[in-house]
């Protein structure tokens, strides 16, 4: 117990073994977070290539074949490589500290679930350098474009998805086991911080739907290599079946991405409002309601596929319903701020931007849920704008907020407030310049996943590209700020760090020692 | 372009300025549009109306919610001496903001439902047209009229790759548009040949996936003659952005004339199928067909894309027996993206393109492939 973690002073060999063999939740959390940031930069680079090509009409830099690989890889890397691991990293760092546990319940599995991830992404990315190129069928990989008509490298893609799925399932089982078994005495379910609540619910979603994704890619594998016809109309199969299976995974997946983000924001807003979270129990119930609804609305992604009208109506009504629990959350956050004593440090700025921009994305979501109007919106830039408002301004902004918020606790150093705010404003403005015009593009008729477009779309595409480069620049600044903090930030040993912070993790010393809560705290 | 980039850059100091700047350069491009088109059919109008209703509802809620939020951010800041209250629950308020949104939703569901019923009202059509999505073009078949043709992008590769200036109708022009009459209810029966495509004409409010093995129906009826441009909206491979939809709506008399012309064309074509073509005639026609239908994958220089699309230059099939070469085009290659062209290209076009592939890029087979060879192969099957 007494030994600390190996540092560079112990030599490279020991230092590397520490990270490879670690079963410490803080180390694994750190690994997840750095991995996710690396993927974020890579996925971002793909996006820059896309936006550079779309800067003007015509094909200037790349060929359509490579463009399609870029859109596909961008989506896959961002969803599975950047956002999901980022929140697993936060879960690893924070859940034990929030519930008063010494570590995660299944530490060795924790190690495994992280270390298979780099291999999954190495396999996936290596296809870009292979004959035939990387996956080029979109992150939704609709059959038969992804089966009969796919490059041979699709088999690597399938293998990669399987590994990612295994990693996610193990990660979620671990979280569920930890929360169910390792809470400190007195830490009842309804006392758990909201971040823990949203993550448990997310973990159940993951365990339920990742196997469905695995099923979908396995059916693809069979169709491609073993002569089955699940998705091949010529053999009696049905390409639409693929979409049902995919979206049965895919819609819960978008909530897997956003629920932990809700949790993060529900921790940060009370801190900087100096006031407890409003409507704690309704937040928990709303999260559960959203999770439940997410299983029964999947075909709202398929309104144009030609479903019978009864199906179409059902999926429309069910989707509209999601607005109710989502609204409850937004109202709760705002009411938490009401009659608080507000300050606007960087984490708070990102959280407020989250509330505003996520709500905006919720509004466009409402519009998309109206099937008759979706016939016009579907597969246009309007949808691209919608999901970037909820996923980038939602998940990525809240992830950024989380890093600024807990970084001082993790490393005992304070980030530079001015630099944090500079990053925030560049990101906020850049984000809106990028994605606001995409609403107009979509409404005016520009389909998504287009390598080239007519002249009537030229201006807004140029604006959007400029915004994208700006937003990309903000991420480089983020990296700089984090490294600068860890290396040269102002040391702090205030356990609370923030005046208004509440919760078990803030009772620990700063920086958090390698082992914490070896004896469980008592929660009143 | 550079100037324009500069102008926009400056404009980006504030989005509002950007908007104004963008407006000022619009003369150069086609009309700028920010909102969904109202379109020319009942369905597109219904979509537009419900879109506007939703947008206004969201705007009003947004102003209320964000307005309150900004007020709080201003009034209750610590720097203004605000002291935090300590409440964290209020059942009545929480109940209200659950029930009121639910009520709003119920109200919204009414127009949303009636709009959808319109979309699905495909019964009692006057004209049926089968629309088939191919990689990367559309085929239109006037059911019961014996008229069927392919509609492909007309914009040249040179324009796309910036070797010549882009024309006014860049990526919005096709070899043969779909033609429909005014005042008649036209039903589209939509399907796919290879992968899934999606047939979208914004001004008709029609977007339907073209799924292989499945027919979906949509309809349009309009009194406004004109040319309406749409797109393929389901990712379908490298030509996804290059298979626009163009529909011409003509007055009924004009439409009938056009249809009669089409039928005559088909008859004339049938009578010329036996004609002997010369080497050079076939090369010229073949190159045209190749660029339109084959170069997308096999590339203009016949080199293909390694690992994805095989090269035709020096390929054993192009240099081998003529029948084998024709067979590939007629039958396709199972399990690959090389589809059958039997239905997409005429006998003349298939003969010409086979001839071209056997005699271009240093493939000097030197033989002639005549339409009759293609016909013989088809009939021999
Ligand atoms: C009020 C809540 C929401 C509603 C009503 C809603 C509704 C919809 C609908 C109807 C679509 C299909 C649009 C189309 O393809 O035509 C869609 C697409 C999408 N939504 Fe949402 N949404 C909501 C929130 C979210 C959230 C929270 C996320 C994720 C963080 C999200 C992520 C996405 C994604 C990724 C797509 C596009 C998937 C694709 O086709 O690639 N949405 N949404
Ligand atoms: Cu969804």
mmCIF file of C-alpha atoms in Angstrom, chain B residues 12-263:
data_model
loop_
_atom_site.group_PDB
_atom_site.id
_atom_site.type_symbol
_atom_site.label_atom_id
_atom_site.label_comp_id
_atom_site.label_asym_id
_atom_site.label_seq_id
_atom_site.Cartn_x
_atom_site.Cartn_y
_atom_site.Cartn_z
ATOM 1 C CA UNK B 12 -16.490 37.060 -39.675
ATOM 2 C CA UNK B 13 -15.688 39.581 -36.983
ATOM 3 C CA UNK B 14 -19.355 39.295 -36.355
ATOM 4 C CA UNK B 15 -21.775 36.827 -37.854
ATOM 5 C CA UNK B 16 -24.149 39.647 -38.656
ATOM 6 C CA UNK B 17 -21.578 41.344 -40.832
ATOM 7 C CA UNK B 18 -20.825 38.015 -42.455
ATOM 8 C CA UNK B 19 -24.439 37.713 -43.400
ATOM 9 C CA UNK B 20 -24.451 41.121 -45.008
ATOM 10 C CA UNK B 21 -21.193 40.459 -46.856
ATOM 11 C CA UNK B 22 -22.431 37.151 -48.146
ATOM 12 C CA UNK B 23 -25.483 38.913 -49.401
ATOM 13 C CA UNK B 24 -23.419 41.374 -51.357
ATOM 14 C CA UNK B 25 -21.506 38.752 -53.325
ATOM 15 C CA UNK B 26 -24.535 36.690 -54.154
ATOM 16 C CA UNK B 27 -24.908 38.125 -57.641
ATOM 17 C CA UNK B 28 -22.093 35.825 -58.669
ATOM 18 C CA UNK B 29 -23.898 32.625 -57.732
ATOM 19 C CA UNK B 30 -27.467 31.525 -58.058
ATOM 20 C CA UNK B 31 -30.100 32.768 -55.661
ATOM 21 C CA UNK B 32 -29.312 32.395 -52.005
ATOM 22 C CA UNK B 33 -31.864 30.702 -49.915
ATOM 23 C CA UNK B 34 -31.970 30.347 -46.166
ATOM 24 C CA UNK B 35 -35.225 28.600 -45.571
ATOM 25 C CA UNK B 36 -36.987 25.505 -46.781
ATOM 26 C CA UNK B 37 -38.626 26.073 -50.183
ATOM 27 C CA UNK B 38 -42.377 26.299 -50.229
ATOM 28 C CA UNK B 39 -42.332 24.296 -53.418
ATOM 29 C CA UNK B 40 -45.099 23.731 -55.924
ATOM 30 C CA UNK B 41 -47.088 20.802 -54.579
ATOM 31 C CA UNK B 42 -49.545 20.260 -51.782
ATOM 32 C CA UNK B 43 -47.027 18.028 -50.028
ATOM 33 C CA UNK B 44 -44.170 20.514 -50.158
ATOM 34 C CA UNK B 45 -46.516 23.226 -48.925
ATOM 35 C CA UNK B 46 -47.600 21.019 -46.031
ATOM 36 C CA UNK B 47 -43.988 20.293 -45.104
ATOM 37 C CA UNK B 48 -43.195 23.989 -45.268
ATOM 38 C CA UNK B 49 -46.177 24.935 -43.115
ATOM 39 C CA UNK B 50 -45.412 22.439 -40.370
ATOM 40 C CA UNK B 51 -41.744 23.420 -40.541
ATOM 41 C CA UNK B 52 -42.681 27.062 -39.965
ATOM 42 C CA UNK B 53 -45.080 26.204 -37.135
ATOM 43 C CA UNK B 54 -42.383 24.213 -35.397
ATOM 44 C CA UNK B 55 -39.818 26.901 -35.963
ATOM 45 C CA UNK B 56 -42.033 29.572 -34.439
ATOM 46 C CA UNK B 57 -42.944 27.425 -31.458
ATOM 47 C CA UNK B 58 -39.262 26.730 -30.858
ATOM 48 C CA UNK B 59 -38.423 30.406 -31.303
ATOM 49 C CA UNK B 60 -40.976 31.512 -28.742
ATOM 50 C CA UNK B 61 -39.920 28.870 -26.219
ATOM 51 C CA UNK B 62 -36.297 29.704 -26.931
ATOM 52 C CA UNK B 63 -36.781 33.409 -26.329
ATOM 53 C CA UNK B 64 -38.592 32.738 -23.071
ATOM 54 C CA UNK B 65 -36.090 30.194 -21.751
ATOM 55 C CA UNK B 66 -32.917 31.920 -22.885
ATOM 56 C CA UNK B 67 -34.316 35.310 -21.926
ATOM 57 C CA UNK B 68 -34.862 34.091 -18.405
ATOM 58 C CA UNK B 69 -31.442 32.497 -18.381
ATOM 59 C CA UNK B 70 -29.691 35.678 -19.499
ATOM 60 C CA UNK B 71 -31.610 37.648 -16.915
ATOM 61 C CA UNK B 72 -30.401 35.240 -14.231
ATOM 62 C CA UNK B 73 -26.852 35.422 -15.515
ATOM 63 C CA UNK B 74 -27.005 39.187 -15.288
ATOM 64 C CA UNK B 75 -28.951 39.682 -12.082
ATOM 65 C CA UNK B 76 -27.631 36.918 -9.886
ATOM 66 C CA UNK B 77 -23.922 37.234 -10.412
ATOM 67 C CA UNK B 78 -21.641 37.252 -7.436
ATOM 68 C CA UNK B 79 -19.894 40.374 -8.690
ATOM 69 C CA UNK B 80 -23.171 42.240 -8.252
ATOM 70 C CA UNK B 81 -23.342 41.044 -4.685
ATOM 71 C CA UNK B 82 -25.860 38.251 -5.202
ATOM 72 C CA UNK B 83 -26.138 35.904 -2.234
ATOM 73 C CA UNK B 84 -27.115 32.332 -3.005
ATOM 74 C CA UNK B 85 -30.505 31.084 -1.862
ATOM 75 C CA UNK B 86 -30.708 27.480 -0.761
ATOM 76 C CA UNK B 87 -33.896 26.027 -2.280
ATOM 77 C CA UNK B 88 -33.597 22.903 -4.401
ATOM 78 C CA UNK B 89 -37.114 21.672 -5.047
ATOM 79 C CA UNK B 90 -40.572 22.966 -5.855
ATOM 80 C CA UNK B 91 -43.091 20.314 -6.776
ATOM 81 C CA UNK B 92 -45.688 22.574 -8.325
ATOM 82 C CA UNK B 93 -43.237 24.281 -10.636
ATOM 83 C CA UNK B 94 -41.742 20.948 -11.616
ATOM 84 C CA UNK B 95 -45.155 19.556 -12.396
ATOM 85 C CA UNK B 96 -46.033 22.569 -14.515
ATOM 86 C CA UNK B 97 -42.951 22.365 -16.662
ATOM 87 C CA UNK B 98 -43.589 18.707 -17.301
ATOM 88 C CA UNK B 99 -47.251 19.062 -18.170
ATOM 89 C CA UNK B 100 -47.173 22.246 -20.243
ATOM 90 C CA UNK B 101 -44.603 20.945 -22.752
ATOM 91 C CA UNK B 102 -46.576 17.716 -23.001
ATOM 92 C CA UNK B 103 -49.687 19.723 -23.842
ATOM 93 C CA UNK B 104 -47.827 21.735 -26.463
ATOM 94 C CA UNK B 105 -46.674 18.458 -27.992
ATOM 95 C CA UNK B 106 -50.200 17.132 -28.200
ATOM 96 C CA UNK B 107 -51.284 20.269 -29.988
ATOM 97 C CA UNK B 108 -48.365 20.002 -32.399
ATOM 98 C CA UNK B 109 -49.124 16.375 -33.142
ATOM 99 C CA UNK B 110 -52.366 17.368 -34.881
ATOM 100 C CA UNK B 111 -50.965 19.322 -37.837
ATOM 101 C CA UNK B 112 -48.000 16.937 -37.905
ATOM 102 C CA UNK B 113 -50.345 14.014 -38.423
ATOM 103 C CA UNK B 114 -52.436 15.640 -41.112
ATOM 104 C CA UNK B 115 -49.293 16.667 -43.020
ATOM 105 C CA UNK B 116 -48.063 13.111 -42.961
ATOM 106 C CA UNK B 117 -51.386 11.803 -44.214
ATOM 107 C CA UNK B 118 -50.938 14.026 -47.276
ATOM 108 C CA UNK B 119 -47.494 12.609 -47.943
ATOM 109 C CA UNK B 120 -48.918 9.114 -47.913
ATOM 110 C CA UNK B 121 -51.930 9.839 -50.119
ATOM 111 C CA UNK B 122 -50.578 8.006 -53.158
ATOM 112 C CA UNK B 123 -53.856 6.459 -54.376
ATOM 113 C CA UNK B 124 -55.618 7.252 -57.683
ATOM 114 C CA UNK B 125 -52.655 8.439 -59.718
ATOM 115 C CA UNK B 126 -53.029 9.515 -63.366
ATOM 116 C CA UNK B 127 -49.497 8.607 -64.381
ATOM 117 C CA UNK B 128 -47.098 6.050 -62.950
ATOM 118 C CA UNK B 129 -43.371 6.495 -63.322
ATOM 119 C CA UNK B 130 -40.842 3.980 -62.123
ATOM 120 C CA UNK B 131 -37.695 5.600 -60.770
ATOM 121 C CA UNK B 132 -34.642 3.374 -60.363
ATOM 122 C CA UNK B 133 -31.437 4.467 -58.672
ATOM 123 C CA UNK B 134 -28.225 3.230 -60.246
ATOM 124 C CA UNK B 135 -24.632 3.948 -59.275
ATOM 125 C CA UNK B 136 -24.661 6.915 -60.263
ATOM 126 C CA UNK B 137 -27.648 7.899 -62.353
ATOM 127 C CA UNK B 138 -31.402 7.613 -62.439
ATOM 128 C CA UNK B 139 -33.572 5.599 -64.760
ATOM 129 C CA UNK B 140 -37.124 6.722 -65.507
ATOM 130 C CA UNK B 141 -39.703 4.404 -66.977
ATOM 131 C CA UNK B 142 -43.158 5.597 -67.990
ATOM 132 C CA UNK B 143 -45.190 2.564 -67.062
ATOM 133 C CA UNK B 144 -47.448 1.385 -69.863
ATOM 134 C CA UNK B 145 -45.961 3.818 -72.392
ATOM 135 C CA UNK B 146 -42.870 1.888 -73.448
ATOM 136 C CA UNK B 147 -40.689 4.879 -72.711
ATOM 137 C CA UNK B 148 -37.606 4.390 -70.579
ATOM 138 C CA UNK B 149 -34.359 6.311 -70.347
ATOM 139 C CA UNK B 150 -31.345 7.109 -68.208
ATOM 140 C CA UNK B 151 -30.733 10.497 -66.710
ATOM 141 C CA UNK B 152 -27.099 11.241 -65.966
ATOM 142 C CA UNK B 153 -25.004 14.183 -64.891
ATOM 143 C CA UNK B 154 -23.998 16.390 -67.818
ATOM 144 C CA UNK B 155 -21.371 18.484 -66.037
ATOM 145 C CA UNK B 156 -17.950 17.508 -67.364
ATOM 146 C CA UNK B 157 -15.085 16.106 -65.310
ATOM 147 C CA UNK B 158 -13.069 19.116 -66.470
ATOM 148 C CA UNK B 159 -15.473 21.465 -64.724
ATOM 149 C CA UNK B 160 -15.483 19.343 -61.599
ATOM 150 C CA UNK B 161 -11.705 19.227 -61.413
ATOM 151 C CA UNK B 162 -11.353 22.910 -62.213
ATOM 152 C CA UNK B 163 -9.676 22.517 -65.600
ATOM 153 C CA UNK B 164 -12.417 24.610 -67.223
ATOM 154 C CA UNK B 165 -14.626 27.253 -65.613
ATOM 155 C CA UNK B 166 -17.783 25.984 -63.968
ATOM 156 C CA UNK B 167 -20.979 26.592 -65.891
ATOM 157 C CA UNK B 168 -24.056 28.280 -64.511
ATOM 158 C CA UNK B 169 -25.805 24.933 -63.961
ATOM 159 C CA UNK B 170 -22.823 23.214 -62.378
ATOM 160 C CA UNK B 171 -23.960 19.826 -61.009
ATOM 161 C CA UNK B 172 -27.574 20.769 -61.697
ATOM 162 C CA UNK B 173 -27.787 19.520 -65.272
ATOM 163 C CA UNK B 174 -28.534 16.082 -66.681
ATOM 164 C CA UNK B 175 -28.531 14.376 -70.059
ATOM 165 C CA UNK B 176 -32.300 13.894 -70.100
ATOM 166 C CA UNK B 177 -34.560 15.332 -67.419
ATOM 167 C CA UNK B 178 -37.680 13.608 -66.213
ATOM 168 C CA UNK B 179 -40.716 15.268 -67.828
ATOM 169 C CA UNK B 180 -44.164 15.378 -66.264
ATOM 170 C CA UNK B 181 -47.348 17.275 -67.134
ATOM 171 C CA UNK B 182 -49.090 19.933 -65.085
ATOM 172 C CA UNK B 183 -52.408 19.186 -63.448
ATOM 173 C CA UNK B 184 -51.952 15.425 -63.297
ATOM 174 C CA UNK B 185 -51.293 13.328 -60.242
ATOM 175 C CA UNK B 186 -48.021 11.594 -60.918
ATOM 176 C CA UNK B 187 -47.004 8.650 -58.775
ATOM 177 C CA UNK B 188 -43.350 7.721 -58.476
ATOM 178 C CA UNK B 189 -42.538 4.108 -57.761
ATOM 179 C CA UNK B 190 -39.037 4.204 -56.454
ATOM 180 C CA UNK B 191 -36.501 1.408 -56.201
ATOM 181 C CA UNK B 192 -32.766 0.821 -56.330
ATOM 182 C CA UNK B 193 -30.654 -1.334 -58.582
ATOM 183 C CA UNK B 194 -27.448 -1.714 -56.611
ATOM 184 C CA UNK B 195 -27.053 0.176 -53.340
ATOM 185 C CA UNK B 196 -29.558 2.429 -51.617
ATOM 186 C CA UNK B 197 -30.067 5.848 -53.172
ATOM 187 C CA UNK B 198 -32.649 8.445 -52.309
ATOM 188 C CA UNK B 199 -34.676 10.470 -54.779
ATOM 189 C CA UNK B 200 -35.289 14.015 -53.623
ATOM 190 C CA UNK B 201 -37.034 16.920 -55.306
ATOM 191 C CA UNK B 202 -37.351 19.667 -52.664
ATOM 192 C CA UNK B 203 -39.947 21.636 -54.610
ATOM 193 C CA UNK B 204 -42.228 18.593 -54.670
ATOM 194 C CA UNK B 205 -41.568 17.687 -51.038
ATOM 195 C CA UNK B 206 -40.694 14.226 -52.279
ATOM 196 C CA UNK B 207 -37.830 12.291 -50.733
ATOM 197 C CA UNK B 208 -37.889 8.545 -50.886
ATOM 198 C CA UNK B 209 -35.150 5.992 -50.482
ATOM 199 C CA UNK B 210 -34.450 3.851 -53.514
ATOM 200 C CA UNK B 211 -33.871 0.478 -51.888
ATOM 201 C CA UNK B 212 -32.945 -2.593 -53.909
ATOM 202 C CA UNK B 213 -35.692 -5.175 -53.726
ATOM 203 C CA UNK B 214 -38.298 -2.746 -52.427
ATOM 204 C CA UNK B 215 -40.720 -0.322 -54.037
ATOM 205 C CA UNK B 216 -41.731 2.857 -52.278
ATOM 206 C CA UNK B 217 -44.297 5.306 -53.521
ATOM 207 C CA UNK B 218 -44.499 9.072 -53.553
ATOM 208 C CA UNK B 219 -46.559 11.516 -55.523
ATOM 209 C CA UNK B 220 -46.646 15.013 -56.979
ATOM 210 C CA UNK B 221 -49.242 17.184 -58.621
ATOM 211 C CA UNK B 222 -48.536 20.722 -59.635
ATOM 212 C CA UNK B 223 -49.851 23.489 -61.847
ATOM 213 C CA UNK B 224 -46.602 25.373 -62.114
ATOM 214 C CA UNK B 225 -44.504 24.572 -65.182
ATOM 215 C CA UNK B 226 -40.761 24.878 -64.730
ATOM 216 C CA UNK B 227 -37.522 23.042 -64.084
ATOM 217 C CA UNK B 228 -37.002 21.597 -60.608
ATOM 218 C CA UNK B 229 -33.666 20.339 -59.401
ATOM 219 C CA UNK B 230 -33.064 17.783 -56.686
ATOM 220 C CA UNK B 231 -30.399 15.429 -55.492
ATOM 221 C CA UNK B 232 -29.533 11.931 -54.373
ATOM 222 C CA UNK B 233 -29.624 11.996 -50.583
ATOM 223 C CA UNK B 234 -28.401 8.582 -49.515
ATOM 224 C CA UNK B 235 -24.680 7.911 -49.591
ATOM 225 C CA UNK B 236 -24.213 5.566 -52.544
ATOM 226 C CA UNK B 237 -20.491 5.556 -53.275
ATOM 227 C CA UNK B 238 -18.090 7.869 -55.031
ATOM 228 C CA UNK B 239 -20.637 9.352 -57.411
ATOM 229 C CA UNK B 240 -23.090 10.286 -54.650
ATOM 230 C CA UNK B 241 -22.748 14.023 -55.252
ATOM 231 C CA UNK B 242 -22.858 13.573 -58.990
ATOM 232 C CA UNK B 243 -26.310 12.180 -59.746
ATOM 233 C CA UNK B 244 -28.729 15.110 -59.562
ATOM 234 C CA UNK B 245 -32.423 14.852 -60.263
ATOM 235 C CA UNK B 246 -33.884 17.263 -62.788
ATOM 236 C CA UNK B 247 -37.617 17.368 -63.452
ATOM 237 C CA UNK B 248 -39.302 19.462 -66.106
ATOM 238 C CA UNK B 249 -42.962 20.195 -65.609
ATOM 239 C CA UNK B 250 -44.666 20.991 -68.927
ATOM 240 C CA UNK B 251 -48.194 21.986 -69.908
ATOM 241 C CA UNK B 252 -50.171 18.916 -70.831
ATOM 242 C CA UNK B 253 -50.136 19.457 -74.618
ATOM 243 C CA UNK B 254 -46.398 20.001 -74.609
ATOM 244 C CA UNK B 255 -45.930 16.929 -72.483
ATOM 245 C CA UNK B 256 -47.943 14.781 -74.875
ATOM 246 C CA UNK B 257 -45.846 16.028 -77.747
ATOM 247 C CA UNK B 258 -42.692 15.188 -75.854
ATOM 248 C CA UNK B 259 -43.950 11.712 -75.021
ATOM 249 C CA UNK B 260 -44.855 11.032 -78.652
ATOM 250 C CA UNK B 261 -41.364 12.165 -79.659
ATOM 251 C CA UNK B 262 -39.834 9.749 -77.193
ATOM 252 C CA UNK B 263 -41.861 6.872 -78.558
#
